[in-house]
PDB file of C-alpha atoms in Angstrom:
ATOM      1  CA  UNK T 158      25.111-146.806  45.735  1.00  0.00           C
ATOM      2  CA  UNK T 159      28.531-146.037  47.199  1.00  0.00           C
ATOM      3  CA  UNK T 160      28.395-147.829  51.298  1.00  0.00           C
ATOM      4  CA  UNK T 161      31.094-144.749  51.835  1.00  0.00           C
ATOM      5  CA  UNK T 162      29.676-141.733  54.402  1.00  0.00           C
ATOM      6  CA  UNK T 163      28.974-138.776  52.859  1.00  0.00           C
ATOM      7  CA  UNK T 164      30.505-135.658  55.032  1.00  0.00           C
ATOM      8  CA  UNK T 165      27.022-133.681  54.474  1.00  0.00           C
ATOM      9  CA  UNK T 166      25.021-136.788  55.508  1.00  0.00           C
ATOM     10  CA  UNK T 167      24.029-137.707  58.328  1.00  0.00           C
ATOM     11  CA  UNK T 168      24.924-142.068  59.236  1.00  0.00           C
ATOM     12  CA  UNK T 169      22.508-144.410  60.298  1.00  0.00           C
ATOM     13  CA  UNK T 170      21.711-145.003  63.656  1.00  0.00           C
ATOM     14  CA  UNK T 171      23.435-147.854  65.300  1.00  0.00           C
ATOM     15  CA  UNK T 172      21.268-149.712  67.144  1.00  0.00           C
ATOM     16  CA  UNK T 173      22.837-152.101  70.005  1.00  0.00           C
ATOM     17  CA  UNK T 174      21.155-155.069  71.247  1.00  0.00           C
ATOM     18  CA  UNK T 175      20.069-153.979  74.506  1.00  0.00           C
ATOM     19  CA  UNK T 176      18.695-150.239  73.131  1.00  0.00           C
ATOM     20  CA  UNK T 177      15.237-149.870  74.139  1.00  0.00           C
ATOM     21  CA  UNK T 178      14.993-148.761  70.349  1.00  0.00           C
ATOM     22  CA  UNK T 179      15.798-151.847  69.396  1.00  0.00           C
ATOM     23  CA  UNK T 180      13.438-153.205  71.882  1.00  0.00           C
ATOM     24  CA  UNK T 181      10.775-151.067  71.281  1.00  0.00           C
ATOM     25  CA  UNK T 182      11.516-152.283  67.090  1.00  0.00           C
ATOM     26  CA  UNK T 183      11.255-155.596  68.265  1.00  0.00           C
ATOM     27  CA  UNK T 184       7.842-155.582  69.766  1.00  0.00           C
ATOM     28  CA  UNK T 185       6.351-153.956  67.310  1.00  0.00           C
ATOM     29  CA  UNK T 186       7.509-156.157  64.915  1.00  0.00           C
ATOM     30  CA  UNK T 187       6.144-159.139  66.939  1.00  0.00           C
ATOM     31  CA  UNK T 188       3.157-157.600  68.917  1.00  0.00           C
ATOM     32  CA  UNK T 189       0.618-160.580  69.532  1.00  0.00           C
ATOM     33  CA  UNK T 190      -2.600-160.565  67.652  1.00  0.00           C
ATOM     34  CA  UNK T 191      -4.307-163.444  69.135  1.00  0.00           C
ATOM     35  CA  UNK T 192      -5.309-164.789  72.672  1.00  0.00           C
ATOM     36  CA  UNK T 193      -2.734-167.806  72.123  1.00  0.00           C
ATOM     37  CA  UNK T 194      -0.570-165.313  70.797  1.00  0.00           C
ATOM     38  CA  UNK T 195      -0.077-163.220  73.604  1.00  0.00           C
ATOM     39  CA  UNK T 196      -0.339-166.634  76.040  1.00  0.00           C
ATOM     40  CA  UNK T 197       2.376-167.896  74.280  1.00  0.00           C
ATOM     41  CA  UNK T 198       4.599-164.899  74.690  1.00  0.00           C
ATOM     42  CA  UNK T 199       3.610-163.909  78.210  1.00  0.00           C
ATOM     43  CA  UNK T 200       4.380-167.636  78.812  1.00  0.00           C
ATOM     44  CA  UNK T 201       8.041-167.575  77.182  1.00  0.00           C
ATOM     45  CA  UNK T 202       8.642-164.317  79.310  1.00  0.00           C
ATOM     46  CA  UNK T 203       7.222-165.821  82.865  1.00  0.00           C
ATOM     47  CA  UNK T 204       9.808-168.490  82.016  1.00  0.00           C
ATOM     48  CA  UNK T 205      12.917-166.043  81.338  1.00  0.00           C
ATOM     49  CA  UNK T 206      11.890-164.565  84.952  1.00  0.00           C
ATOM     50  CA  UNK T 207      11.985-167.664  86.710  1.00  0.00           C
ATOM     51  CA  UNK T 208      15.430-168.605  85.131  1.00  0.00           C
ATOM     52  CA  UNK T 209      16.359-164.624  86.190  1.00  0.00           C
ATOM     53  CA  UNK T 210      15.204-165.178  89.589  1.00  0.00           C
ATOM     54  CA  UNK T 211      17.471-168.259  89.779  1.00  0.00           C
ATOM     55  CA  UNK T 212      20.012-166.728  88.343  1.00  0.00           C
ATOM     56  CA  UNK T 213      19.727-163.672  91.149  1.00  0.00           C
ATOM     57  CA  UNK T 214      19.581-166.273  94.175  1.00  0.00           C
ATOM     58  CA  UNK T 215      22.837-168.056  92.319  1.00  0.00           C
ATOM     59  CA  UNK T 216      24.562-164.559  92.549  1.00  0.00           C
ATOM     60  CA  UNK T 217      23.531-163.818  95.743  1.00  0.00           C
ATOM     61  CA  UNK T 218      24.885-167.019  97.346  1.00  0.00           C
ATOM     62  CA  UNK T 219      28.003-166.458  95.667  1.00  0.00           C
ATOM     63  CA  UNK T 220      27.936-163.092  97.204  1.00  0.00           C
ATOM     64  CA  UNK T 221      27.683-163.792 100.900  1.00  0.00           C
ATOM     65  CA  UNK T 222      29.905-166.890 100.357  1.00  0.00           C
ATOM     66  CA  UNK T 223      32.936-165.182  98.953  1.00  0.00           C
ATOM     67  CA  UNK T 224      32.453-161.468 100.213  1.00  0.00           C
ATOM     68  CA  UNK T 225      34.470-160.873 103.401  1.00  0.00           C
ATOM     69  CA  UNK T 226      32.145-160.446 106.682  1.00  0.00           C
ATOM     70  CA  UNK T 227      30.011-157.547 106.635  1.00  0.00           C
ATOM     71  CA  UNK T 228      30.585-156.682 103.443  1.00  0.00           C
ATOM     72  CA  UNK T 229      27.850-158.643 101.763  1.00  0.00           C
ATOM     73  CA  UNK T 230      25.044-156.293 104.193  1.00  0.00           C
ATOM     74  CA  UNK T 231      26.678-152.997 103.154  1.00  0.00           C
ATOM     75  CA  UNK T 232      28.105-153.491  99.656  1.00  0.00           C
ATOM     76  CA  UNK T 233      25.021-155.872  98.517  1.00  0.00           C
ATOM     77  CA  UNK T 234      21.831-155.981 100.859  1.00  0.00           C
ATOM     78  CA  UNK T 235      21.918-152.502 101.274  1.00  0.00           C
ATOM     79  CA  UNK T 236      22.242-151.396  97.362  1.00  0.00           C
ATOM     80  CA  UNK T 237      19.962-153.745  96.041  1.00  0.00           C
ATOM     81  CA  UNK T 238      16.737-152.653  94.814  1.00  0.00           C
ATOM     82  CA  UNK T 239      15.432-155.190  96.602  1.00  0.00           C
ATOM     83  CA  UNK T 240      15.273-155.826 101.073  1.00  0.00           C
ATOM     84  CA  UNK T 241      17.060-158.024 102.435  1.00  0.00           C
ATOM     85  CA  UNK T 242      14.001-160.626 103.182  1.00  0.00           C
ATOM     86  CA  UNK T 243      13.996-160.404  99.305  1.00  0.00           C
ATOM     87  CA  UNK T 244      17.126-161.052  99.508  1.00  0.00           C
ATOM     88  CA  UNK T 245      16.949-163.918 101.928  1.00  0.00           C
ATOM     89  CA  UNK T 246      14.373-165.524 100.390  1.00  0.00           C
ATOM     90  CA  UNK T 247      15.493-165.720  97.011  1.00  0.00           C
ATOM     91  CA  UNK T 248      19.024-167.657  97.993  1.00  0.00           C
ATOM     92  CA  UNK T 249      16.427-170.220 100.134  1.00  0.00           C
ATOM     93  CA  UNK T 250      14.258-171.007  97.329  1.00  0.00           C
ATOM     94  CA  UNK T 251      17.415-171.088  94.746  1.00  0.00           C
ATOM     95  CA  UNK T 252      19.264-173.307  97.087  1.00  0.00           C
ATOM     96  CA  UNK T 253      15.986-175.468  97.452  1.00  0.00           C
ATOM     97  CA  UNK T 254      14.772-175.265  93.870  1.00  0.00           C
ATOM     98  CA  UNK T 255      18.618-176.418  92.593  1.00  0.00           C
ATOM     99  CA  UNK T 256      18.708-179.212  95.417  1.00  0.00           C
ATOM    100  CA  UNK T 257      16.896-181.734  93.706  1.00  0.00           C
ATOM    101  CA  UNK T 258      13.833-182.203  96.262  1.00  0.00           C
ATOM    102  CA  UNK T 259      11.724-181.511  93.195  1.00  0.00           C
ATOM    103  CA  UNK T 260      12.434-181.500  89.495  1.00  0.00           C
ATOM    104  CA  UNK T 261      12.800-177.608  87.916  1.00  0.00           C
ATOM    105  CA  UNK T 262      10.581-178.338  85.765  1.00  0.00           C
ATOM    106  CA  UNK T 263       7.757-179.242  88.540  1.00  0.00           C
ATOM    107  CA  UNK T 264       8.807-176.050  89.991  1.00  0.00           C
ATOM    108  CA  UNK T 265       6.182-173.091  90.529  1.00  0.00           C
ATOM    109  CA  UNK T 266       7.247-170.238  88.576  1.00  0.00           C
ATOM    110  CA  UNK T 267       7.418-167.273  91.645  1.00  0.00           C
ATOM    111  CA  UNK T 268      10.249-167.471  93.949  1.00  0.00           C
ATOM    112  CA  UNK T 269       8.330-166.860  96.760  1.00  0.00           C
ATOM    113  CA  UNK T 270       6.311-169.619  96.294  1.00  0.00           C
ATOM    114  CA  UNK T 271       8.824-171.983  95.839  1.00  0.00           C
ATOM    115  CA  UNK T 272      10.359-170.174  99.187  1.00  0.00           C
ATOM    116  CA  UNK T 273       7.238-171.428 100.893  1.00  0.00           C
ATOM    117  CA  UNK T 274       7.393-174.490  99.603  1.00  0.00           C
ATOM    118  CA  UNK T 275      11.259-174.518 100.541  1.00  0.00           C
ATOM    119  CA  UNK T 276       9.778-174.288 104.423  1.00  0.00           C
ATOM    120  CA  UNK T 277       7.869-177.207 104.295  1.00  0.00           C
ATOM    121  CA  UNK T 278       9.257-180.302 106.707  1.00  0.00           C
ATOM    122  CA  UNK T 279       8.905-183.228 104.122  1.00  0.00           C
ATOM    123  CA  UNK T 280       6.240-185.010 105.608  1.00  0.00           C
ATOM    124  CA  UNK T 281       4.104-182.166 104.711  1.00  0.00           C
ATOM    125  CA  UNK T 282       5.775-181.584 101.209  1.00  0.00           C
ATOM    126  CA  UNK T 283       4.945-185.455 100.591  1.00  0.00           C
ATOM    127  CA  UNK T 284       1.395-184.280 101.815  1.00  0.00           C
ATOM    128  CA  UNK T 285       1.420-181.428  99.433  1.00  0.00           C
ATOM    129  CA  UNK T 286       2.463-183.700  96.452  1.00  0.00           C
ATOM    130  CA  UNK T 287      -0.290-186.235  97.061  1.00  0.00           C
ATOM    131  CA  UNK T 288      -2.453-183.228  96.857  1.00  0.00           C
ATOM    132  CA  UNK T 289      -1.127-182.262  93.549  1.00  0.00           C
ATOM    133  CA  UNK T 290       0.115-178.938  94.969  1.00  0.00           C
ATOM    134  CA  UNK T 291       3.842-179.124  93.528  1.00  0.00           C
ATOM    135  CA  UNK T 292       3.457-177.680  89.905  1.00  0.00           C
ATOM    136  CA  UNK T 293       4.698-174.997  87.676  1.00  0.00           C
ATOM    137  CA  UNK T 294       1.394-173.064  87.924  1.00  0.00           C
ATOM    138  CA  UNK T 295       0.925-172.926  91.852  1.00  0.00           C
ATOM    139  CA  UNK T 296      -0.048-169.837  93.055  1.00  0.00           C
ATOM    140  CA  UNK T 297       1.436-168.475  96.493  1.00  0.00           C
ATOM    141  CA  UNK T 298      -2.402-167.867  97.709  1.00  0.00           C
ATOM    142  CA  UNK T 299      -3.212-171.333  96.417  1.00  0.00           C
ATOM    143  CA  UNK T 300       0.037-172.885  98.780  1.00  0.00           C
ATOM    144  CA  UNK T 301      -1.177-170.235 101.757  1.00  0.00           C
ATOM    145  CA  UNK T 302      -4.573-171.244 102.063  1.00  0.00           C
ATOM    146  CA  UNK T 303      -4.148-175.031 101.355  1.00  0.00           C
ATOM    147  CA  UNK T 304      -1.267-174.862 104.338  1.00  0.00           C
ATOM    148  CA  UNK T 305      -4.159-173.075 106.406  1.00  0.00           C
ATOM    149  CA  UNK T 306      -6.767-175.663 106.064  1.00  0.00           C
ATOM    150  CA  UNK T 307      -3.920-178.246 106.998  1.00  0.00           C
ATOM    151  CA  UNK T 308      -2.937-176.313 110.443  1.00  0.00           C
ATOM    152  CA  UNK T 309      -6.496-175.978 111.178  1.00  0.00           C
ATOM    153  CA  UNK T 310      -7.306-179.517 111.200  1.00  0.00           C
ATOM    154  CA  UNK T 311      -4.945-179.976 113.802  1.00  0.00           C
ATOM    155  CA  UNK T 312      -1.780-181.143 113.722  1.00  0.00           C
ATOM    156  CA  UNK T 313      -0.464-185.128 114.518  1.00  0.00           C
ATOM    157  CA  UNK T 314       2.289-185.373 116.862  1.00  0.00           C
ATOM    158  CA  UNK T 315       4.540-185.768 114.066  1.00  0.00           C
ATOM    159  CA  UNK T 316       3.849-182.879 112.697  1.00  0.00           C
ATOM    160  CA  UNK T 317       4.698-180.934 115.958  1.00  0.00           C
ATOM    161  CA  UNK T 318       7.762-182.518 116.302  1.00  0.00           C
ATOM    162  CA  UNK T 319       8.608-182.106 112.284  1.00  0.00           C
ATOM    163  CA  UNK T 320       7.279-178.297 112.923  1.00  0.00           C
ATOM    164  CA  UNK T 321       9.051-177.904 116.396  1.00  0.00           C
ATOM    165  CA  UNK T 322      12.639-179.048 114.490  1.00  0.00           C
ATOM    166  CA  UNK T 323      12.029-176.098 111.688  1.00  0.00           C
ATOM    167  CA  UNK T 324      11.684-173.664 114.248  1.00  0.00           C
ATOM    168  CA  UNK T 325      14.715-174.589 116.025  1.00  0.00           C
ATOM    169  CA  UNK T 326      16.659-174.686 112.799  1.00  0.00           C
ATOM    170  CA  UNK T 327      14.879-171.450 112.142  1.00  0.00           C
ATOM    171  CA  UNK T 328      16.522-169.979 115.488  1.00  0.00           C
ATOM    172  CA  UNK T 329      19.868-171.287 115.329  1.00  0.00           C
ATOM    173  CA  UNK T 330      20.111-169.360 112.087  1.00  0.00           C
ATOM    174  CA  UNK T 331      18.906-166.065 113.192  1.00  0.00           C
ATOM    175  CA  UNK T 332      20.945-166.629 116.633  1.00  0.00           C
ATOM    176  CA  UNK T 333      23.961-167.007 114.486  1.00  0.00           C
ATOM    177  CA  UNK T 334      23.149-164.080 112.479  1.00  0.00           C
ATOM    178  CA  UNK T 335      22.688-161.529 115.853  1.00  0.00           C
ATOM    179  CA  UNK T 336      25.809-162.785 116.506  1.00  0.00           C
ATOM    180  CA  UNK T 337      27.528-162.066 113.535  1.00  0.00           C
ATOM    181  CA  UNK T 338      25.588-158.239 113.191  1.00  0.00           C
ATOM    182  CA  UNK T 339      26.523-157.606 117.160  1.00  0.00           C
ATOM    183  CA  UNK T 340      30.391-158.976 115.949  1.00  0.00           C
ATOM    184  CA  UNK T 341      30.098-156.279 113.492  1.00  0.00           C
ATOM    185  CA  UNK T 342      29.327-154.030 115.399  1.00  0.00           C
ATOM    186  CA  UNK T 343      32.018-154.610 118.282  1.00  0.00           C
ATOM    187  CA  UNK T 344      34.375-154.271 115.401  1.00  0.00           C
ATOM    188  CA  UNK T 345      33.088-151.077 114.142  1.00  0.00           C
ATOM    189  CA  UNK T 346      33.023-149.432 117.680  1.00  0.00           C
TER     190      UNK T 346
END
């Protein structure tokens, strides 16, 4: 059969990678059938949104690093489809998670998680770890409530002072970013 169009006959439909046709071809083609099935593919995909999610926080970083001041808030922050705590919190855990405190693959698979773990002073992430807290299937409510008991049984006077230094820390940054957001605003005015 000749591969040459005919002028009465309609082509074939080119399909491009990303076409949710070709998606929606692709699933169907490989739609689970078993219970280890579908773990195994919900698995592979939790994994492509953790990489995503680093891959976000790596972008954003870049972002407020190279953007010139107050351009990150209004070009980025405020288009995302995301808030700006979002935001926040996914350049903290990426800049944790890609520090080397813990190895990726130890890593919990939500951002926010490893955000909270990201706040931790490290004689309570050493605490955590001796617990057998830091691994890839740690759920935020899991960290929350084991963090709870911990407060509640009072804390040593390290602890205060290792808690007491976060805060500070804590301050200094959102005193330096009033500062910035009033500087902005002198400029605008």
């Amino acid at each position: 059969m000749s591969r040459r169009l005919k002028l009465d006959v309609r082509p074939p439909p080119v399909l491009i990678e990303e076409d949710a046709r070709v998606q929606a071809l692709q699933i169907a083609r490989s739609e689970p059938q078993q219970a280890e099935e579908y773990v195994s593919e919900i698995s592979r995909l939790w994994n492509r949104a953790q990489s995503a999610f680093l891959e976000i926080g790596r972008l954003l970083i870049r972002a407020k690093d190279r953007l010139p001041h107050g351009e990150y808030v209004a070009a980025v922050e405020a288009e995302l489809p995301f808030s700006a705590r979002t935001a926040y919190q996914l350049r903290e855990a990426t800049r944790w998670a890609t520090g080397g405190t813990v190895p990726m693959e130890r890593l919990p698979g939500s951002y926010s998680t490893i955000y909270l773990l990201s706040t931790f002073e490290p004689p309570l992430l050493k605490e955590a770890e001796r617990d057998g807290l830091i691994r890839p299937e740690l759920k935020r409510a899991e960290l929350i409530e084991w963090r709870r008991r911990k407060s509640g049984a009072g804390e040593g006077e390290e602890e205060v002072r290792s808690r007491l230094a976060r805060l500070k820390r804590e301050r200094a940054k959102l005193d330096e970013e009033i500062a910035r957001l009033e500087a902005e605003l002198t400029e605008d005015a």
